[in-house]
C-alpha positions as a printed Julia matrix, in Angstrom:
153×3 Matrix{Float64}:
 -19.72    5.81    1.97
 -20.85    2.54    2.22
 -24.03    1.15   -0.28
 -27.24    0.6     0.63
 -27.5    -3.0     1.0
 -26.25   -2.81    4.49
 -28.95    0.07    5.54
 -32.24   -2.54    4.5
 -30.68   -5.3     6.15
 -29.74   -7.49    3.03
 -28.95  -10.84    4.29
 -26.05  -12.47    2.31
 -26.2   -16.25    2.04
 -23.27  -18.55    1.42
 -19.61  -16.89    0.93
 -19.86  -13.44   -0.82
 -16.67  -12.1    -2.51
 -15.12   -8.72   -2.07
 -13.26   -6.7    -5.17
 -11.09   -4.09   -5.19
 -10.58   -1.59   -7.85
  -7.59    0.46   -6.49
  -7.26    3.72   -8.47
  -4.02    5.74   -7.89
  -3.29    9.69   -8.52
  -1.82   10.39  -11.68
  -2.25   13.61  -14.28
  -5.2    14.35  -12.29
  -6.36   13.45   -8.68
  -7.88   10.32   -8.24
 -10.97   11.81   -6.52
 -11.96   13.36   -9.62
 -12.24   10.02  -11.52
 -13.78    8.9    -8.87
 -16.6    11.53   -9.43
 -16.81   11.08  -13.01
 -17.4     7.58  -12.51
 -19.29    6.85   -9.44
 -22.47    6.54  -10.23
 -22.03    4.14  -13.01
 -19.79    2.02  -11.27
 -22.31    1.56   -8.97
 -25.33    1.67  -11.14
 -23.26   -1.26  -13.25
 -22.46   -3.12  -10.2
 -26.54   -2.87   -8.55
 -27.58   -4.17  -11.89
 -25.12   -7.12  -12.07
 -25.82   -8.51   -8.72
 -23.68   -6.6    -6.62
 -24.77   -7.21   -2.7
 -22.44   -3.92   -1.26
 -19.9    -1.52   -2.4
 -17.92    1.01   -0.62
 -15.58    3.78   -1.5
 -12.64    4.35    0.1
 -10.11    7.46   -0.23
  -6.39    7.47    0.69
  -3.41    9.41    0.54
  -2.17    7.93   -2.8
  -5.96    7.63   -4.28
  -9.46    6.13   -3.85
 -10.52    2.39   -4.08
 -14.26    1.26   -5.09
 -15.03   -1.96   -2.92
 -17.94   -3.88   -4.39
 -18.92   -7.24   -3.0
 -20.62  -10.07   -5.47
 -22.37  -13.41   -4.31
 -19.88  -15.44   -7.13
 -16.75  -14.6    -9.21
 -19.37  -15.23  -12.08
 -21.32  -12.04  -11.42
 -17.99  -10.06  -11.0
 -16.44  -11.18  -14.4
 -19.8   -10.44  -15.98
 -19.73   -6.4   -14.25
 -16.19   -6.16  -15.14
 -17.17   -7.02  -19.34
 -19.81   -3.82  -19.28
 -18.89   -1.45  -21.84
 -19.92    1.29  -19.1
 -17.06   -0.58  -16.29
 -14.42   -0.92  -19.39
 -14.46    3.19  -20.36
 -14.28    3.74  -16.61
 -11.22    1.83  -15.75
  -9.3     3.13  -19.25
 -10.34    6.53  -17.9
  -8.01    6.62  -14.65
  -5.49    9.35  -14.11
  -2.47    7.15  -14.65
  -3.44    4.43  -17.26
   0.0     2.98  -17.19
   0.68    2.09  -13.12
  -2.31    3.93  -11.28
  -4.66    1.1   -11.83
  -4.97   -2.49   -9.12
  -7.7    -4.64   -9.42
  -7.82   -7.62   -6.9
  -9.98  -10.01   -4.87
 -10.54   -8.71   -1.56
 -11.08   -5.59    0.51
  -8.37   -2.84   -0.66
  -6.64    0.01    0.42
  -4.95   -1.45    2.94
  -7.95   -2.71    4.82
  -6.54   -2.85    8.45
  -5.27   -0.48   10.86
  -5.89    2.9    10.31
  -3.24    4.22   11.66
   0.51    3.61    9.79
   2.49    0.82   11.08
   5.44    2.05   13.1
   8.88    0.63   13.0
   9.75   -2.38   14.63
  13.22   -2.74   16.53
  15.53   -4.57   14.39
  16.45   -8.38   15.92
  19.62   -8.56   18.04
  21.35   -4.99   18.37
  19.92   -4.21   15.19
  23.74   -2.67   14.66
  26.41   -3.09   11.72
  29.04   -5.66   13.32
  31.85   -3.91   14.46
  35.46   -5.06   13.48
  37.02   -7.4    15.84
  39.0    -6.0    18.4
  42.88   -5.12   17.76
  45.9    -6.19   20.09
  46.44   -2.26   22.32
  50.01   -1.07   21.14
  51.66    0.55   24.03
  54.43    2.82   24.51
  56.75    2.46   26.63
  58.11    5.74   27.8
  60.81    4.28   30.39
  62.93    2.71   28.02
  63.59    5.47   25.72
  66.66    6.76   25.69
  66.9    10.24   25.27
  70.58   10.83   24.39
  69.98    8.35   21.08
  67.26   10.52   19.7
  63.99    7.96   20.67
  62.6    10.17   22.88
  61.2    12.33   20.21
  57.37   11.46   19.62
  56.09   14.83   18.22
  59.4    16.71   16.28
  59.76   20.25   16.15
  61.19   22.62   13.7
C-alpha cells in the first residue's frame, strides 16, 4: 500500500531520503503491530513532512517505508512521543526492531536468490594419490605357506 503522495502527482525536488523501520515477528505477529500502529505512523510522518510511505509485509515481518525531503525532518518524526510508544511497542523489543536509511525489506528481487555454483569443482580436495600395491601371485610359493591370502579354520 503505497501513500498518497504518488496518486496527486507530488513532485519531489532535490534528493529525497528513504527510511526503513523493519519490524520483525516476535510474541505476537508483526502484522498486528502493524495495525495498531498504522495510522499514526503515518499521520506522524504526513504531519512532519513526509513526501511517501509504503508498507511492506514479509515472511519474517512488515517494514513501514517513509520517504522525507532531509534527514532533518526524519530525526524530528522519529522524536514524536506518538513514533517513540510505537517502536517500544513491537513484538520483540529486544532483536525484532531495524531502523535504517534506505528502502527495506530486501528491496530487490522478489523472488529468493538461488544458489550459485561454488568456484572451481566446488569439491573438498581429495588426498593425493597413493603408490598401487600389487600382488604378485606368481611368486608365491605354495609349499612355504605364502600362498595363503584368506586362512581358513
Amino acid at each position: 500500500m503505497a501513500g498518497s503522495a504518488n496518486r496527486i502527482g507530488l513532485i519531489v525536488d532535490g534528493m529525497a531520503e528513504w527510511w526503513s523501520i523493519e519490524v520483525f515477528h516476535g510474541e505476537f505477529r508483526a502484522s498486528g503491530w502493524q495495525e495498531a500502529h498504522s495510522s499514526a505512523l503515518i499521520e506522524a510522518a504526513w504531519s512532519n513532512g513526509a513526501v511517501d510511505w509504503a508498507w511492506t509485509e514479509h515472511p519474517h515481518g512488515v517494514v513501514f517505508e517513509v520517504c522525507f525531503a532531509d534527514e532533518a525532518k526524519w530525526q524530528a518524526f522519529r522524536a514524536l512521543p506518538a513514533v517513540k510508544a510505537a517502536l517500544d511497542a513491537v513484538p520483540d523489543p529486544a532483536n525484532g526492531l531495524l531502523i535504517y536509511r534506505g528502502r527495506g525489506g530486501g528491496s530487490g528481487a522478489l523472488a529468493p536468490r538461488r544458489p550459485r555454483p561454488t568456484a572451481g569443482a566446488g569439491a573438498v580436495q581429495l588426498p593425493e594419490p597413493q603408490d598401487d600395491r600389487i600382488l604378485r601371485v606368481t611368486a608365491l610359493d605354495p609349499a612355504a605357506g605364502d600362498a595363503e591370502l584368506c586362512p581358513t579354520g
